[in-house]
């Protein structure tokens, strides 16, 4: 392949107040049709920019590779979040008008799997798969072509992206934490695949829809598999979808992006997206944690925080994880307080600011971890 | 009564980054014990300030009245939202850090009603009521006295308020819309009570918990009633709770506040909170609408909006409800577009700004309305 | 004229983070060359949208009129401010990154008038005028074509607009106050012209540059006139520029916009922009106030505000202008305090929100007013 | 000394919308009266929290030292900025309502030095110094005790701090850059003193008042010195004031804070604040740069930025300082552009976010540097 074989389309996903269209660039590479279709998007949350750099490095690599499957790449997935500043930082985690998290607005119709399972219970796997994929896509199209007054700003963006994602067999949504180590959201049915990413921390998530892109992609297929299992038919989940957390927000690092591109290429190679590609996973220990054991630690008091727990590091119950400085009460109480956590844990991410109210999310910890 | 018989307590609900405490003023008036306990709060959303003026007018009136029931009044219920500016306006509908709506963080434990129904199925109503009230309060206290690191900023504020509310038999949460006519959120089991407020528009809501104060107050009792009904025991819902939408945000109007105080006093009089008080409801037509028929109308295109539908007014399907001006395309398309809605409706509120993205919530409409 | 004779150009004034261009629509109508060139822009501050509606109404009228002078109309002058939301409201008074007021970034080179006065002291008026106009434009062009790294986001927008404005003889910058009555910023040398606008309140401003569009347009010419006067040559200020404050922000009203369009057409008719047009000023009393007598009144205490002074109304010293409600201290101090102002005044505008910190600008008053 | 000899006062500097007071903690240590009075404040900009940690480390040290001069320490100098969040970050560089930089609101009365120079021209130095100090303080007090409606929120905070600062002979205002190396704003008359701080980069600033605390502290005394020089009297500038830029915002680092405390103690030791203290400056090369040569480099295009210039490092003209990634145009232009700067320079700070509009301040550079 070469750069000439990449095509670009700008899809319109909205209009802003001065009437200008909101567009998202979509890059496509064609495979020979013998491999799975891949969809990768980045920057749904405005401050989480590193995924764009990973897509850049992927495009630089992919144009040199013979492809079996089609690949669709979408940087700048959220043209509002991406450009919303408040002070020096990007305020792009939620719609500034409503507060709704941009990654909680995807669509899920829990009736669809039941209907298709009922209707195609006796069809072969290929027919069933095609029928369900078409049903998912046309369910989205129906919403997009319904009365325009029924769609919020974020829903319209989400549906346009989801329509692209539903065409794929593999969906990767590139995010970052605030200040964070790399981690992967991986649905429980495919933890094997997590071994092909060079990501040491893996969150194992159940079949529950909470509005995010990865869930919107795999929940329907997982549900279809479950529905058919009830009737005694074994039907593998046909789609794999992951949220890939690349590290920290508000940061572009092209060398790290190349590493992350290799991690993704290794996974895609495992999934037979390429003809004879060399990408292999790194030999690292991968730690898993169930979603229920992923614990948020909120600031027990307000103050100025010195973060002490090394991100990605294993901490012991009772070890210091932060100092809280409270200069308001230097004379009347201990002005420097040490925080601890009551469980052994891996510190995955911490808050982006050093100044916190009581109740601000300070850390997120893997607990009850296991080697994957 | 007189001003001397009002007591004030400032409850601590958090700490901000410089270590200063967040406090909320709580005013209490004691009744003779023969009437229901009333809890009224205001300004949970920062820009919805008019409720404070209503509490002011209530205090001015209540101190002259002999009371049967205790009354607890809480203005400035949200000391963060109340003081969060962004530009000239108050950015107080959601936590500025997380985007979470401040009125979606109350607690609901769906196990509690089942447990109490099971345990007290043979007790008399009074014992049952006391047991459940105590269970609700101690459930909140358990959370508040658990590890501090488990509570978000908003949850801690909400739980402190909810602890006060659970002590009452009547709960009123005073809100406003953006630009809005008066309306009342009323649980379906007590639409009769809606006739005692001077509020012409009544949303009839089902027994579903979505995080709001009114729901947090009545859902447990409604659920308890339902649990007991399953076993054949008729047990009336013991608590009434309403969200009272007073009009528009960012506005203090003391004359309107006195009207709204009278509306509330009329309802409380009906509920036997006072000894020989004169307050009676106004003779107005009240229109109801089921929550499912409360329709949001999102801007079908981006632009500058001239709102045309009179708030509180009945509009016919197809009538103009807004003009959208799009000066970007004066020469290439019709620059002034007229919006309509496809149903007969009552326009309850509209967006606060004249400048909208495609997908911004423009209006909320009552549809399928009925006389209450 | 007709709609076909209006031309549109979209000028590029910047690029946002996802690489998309920021553009501003510029509408032009050609005159027969015998009248002055007019430049009108709107919406430099994001929430001040009504100017766009006035430009709409102007375009509707102007296309029917034979023109002597060229007219350039620029709605949506600030594509960042216009689309920057924070909560429901538009946060468009200042750059959200730096805090700089968008209308304080125009350019003024105080050397230019001196140089031209020196160089063209013996030229005729027409030559002098042309030379200075060209010098102003090329001074802007030099900045725009200099190293791109020297220009801030706001400066680049301002310079692009200023380049258009410097080509005109009449410059109108359409703004609104927060909640406001109509008023006009009028340079002292041309208060006569203020009689042709239907605006009852006129601020008379001196020859001082503070960064705004009106000043950037007239200060150079006023300074040139002053420089030549020093040498004994009488040379009238060749450019008139006004900031027209149309009323309140966050509001589109097409009927009011038509009124304001007539007000502007009346002034332009007076300036011989049209061939035989009927527009005449209304017979109203116009009150003037010197800029130094335009007094900001900051909240002397924090609280919830009920605004009492009628906007555009004449208040007497000592009359109540606002109530401040302070429910935090209902029992310990007077919870409802009345504010007064120590001078007779006209209340021109007040703050947009009802919730204020101590020191928030509550009102702006004309004092020492006079009939114009 | 010991902790018992530190006193705390909480000064009230305002009131927020719910009526609660805004207070600032002021810590004081008494000297024996034989040394200069020192004033140190921190966190005037909300995100610049590290100064609080430095004050913590100073208090830990100072309480063990015998003092000649009094020391006043003020952490959390700005209770609004400190607690203003927008998304995860602190939005504390400017008033969120007005956009005014919190560190541009101090007071300067250019008449005062002239009056005192005139009135005390024949007095001895001590009398003159005392008279001017008193005049400065009473000028502030007059504003603070004037009509409350004349003061903005930020002005009231600034004046309260300035009143404390004017009592001192040495004023240190602790700030940080966004992402920044340590640097010092040093008035030109006292560059010698810069050798006692362990700060390698020194901005030499002229006698011009632009609203900041350091200028508000030294400009009056510098002006007084200049006024007397005109009359032939040599009178040294009696006050030294510095803005100390400690590093990056949104970060608490207690070890770095101890280093910075030592740097300040070394300077104070040089100024004879202590009896027999051991603190000496580090042997480092210090580079100076005149304020006019401190160059802001604005993003010449919009995009995602990888910062390449090492902060505090010396870069050569033409060397890469950043990559700008523009994924919108991967196929149509070079998606990864390299920025350079045309001068040899020291990169002092860069923008905090990786996502920039055209015209965002990317870097600030020392140019024309010299060894101090």
Coordinates of N, CA, C and O in Angstrom, one line a residue, chain A residues 17 29 33 53 65 90 107 132 200 203 206 215 224 233 279 326:
Chain A
X17 N -23.1 27.3 16.7 CA -24.1 28.4 16.8 C -24.0 29.4 15.6 O -24.9 30.0 15.2
X29 N -8.5 2.6 4.7 CA -7.6 1.7 3.9 C -8.3 0.5 3.5 O -9.0 -0.1 4.4
X33 N -10.2 -8.1 1.6 CA -11.5 -8.7 1.9 C -11.4 -10.0 2.7 O -12.4 -10.5 3.1
X53 N -2.0 11.0 17.8 CA -0.6 10.7 17.4 C -0.5 9.2 17.1 O 0.3 8.8 16.3
X65 N 1.9 -1.7 4.4 CA 1.5 -3.1 4.6 C 0.4 -3.6 3.7 O -0.5 -2.8 3.4
X90 N -8.1 21.9 28.1 CA -9.2 21.5 27.3 C -10.3 20.9 28.2 O -10.0 20.0 29.0
X107 N -25.6 4.4 21.6 CA -26.9 3.8 21.6 C -26.9 2.3 21.8 O -26.0 1.6 21.3
X132 N -27.5 -9.5 11.7 CA -27.4 -8.7 13.0 C -26.6 -7.4 12.7 O -27.0 -6.3 13.2
X200 N 0.3 -3.4 30.4 CA 0.4 -4.3 31.5 C -0.8 -4.4 32.4 O -0.9 -5.3 33.3
X203 N -8.4 -4.2 32.6 CA -9.7 -4.2 33.3 C -10.6 -5.2 32.6 O -10.9 -5.0 31.5
X206 N -17.7 -6.7 32.4 CA -18.8 -7.6 32.2 C -19.7 -7.1 31.0 O -19.5 -6.0 30.5
X215 N -18.5 -0.7 24.9 CA -19.8 -1.4 25.2 C -20.8 -1.4 24.1 O -21.4 -2.4 23.8
X224 N -26.3 -11.3 21.9 CA -26.8 -12.2 20.9 C -26.2 -13.6 21.2 O -27.0 -14.6 21.1
X233 N -27.6 -23.0 21.3 CA -26.7 -22.8 20.2 C -25.4 -22.1 20.6 O -25.5 -21.0 21.2
X279 N 4.6 -8.0 13.4 CA 4.3 -7.5 14.8 C 4.0 -8.5 15.8 O 3.0 -9.3 15.6
X326 N -2.5 21.4 54.2 CA -3.6 22.2 54.6 C -3.0 23.4 55.4 O -2.9 23.4 56.6

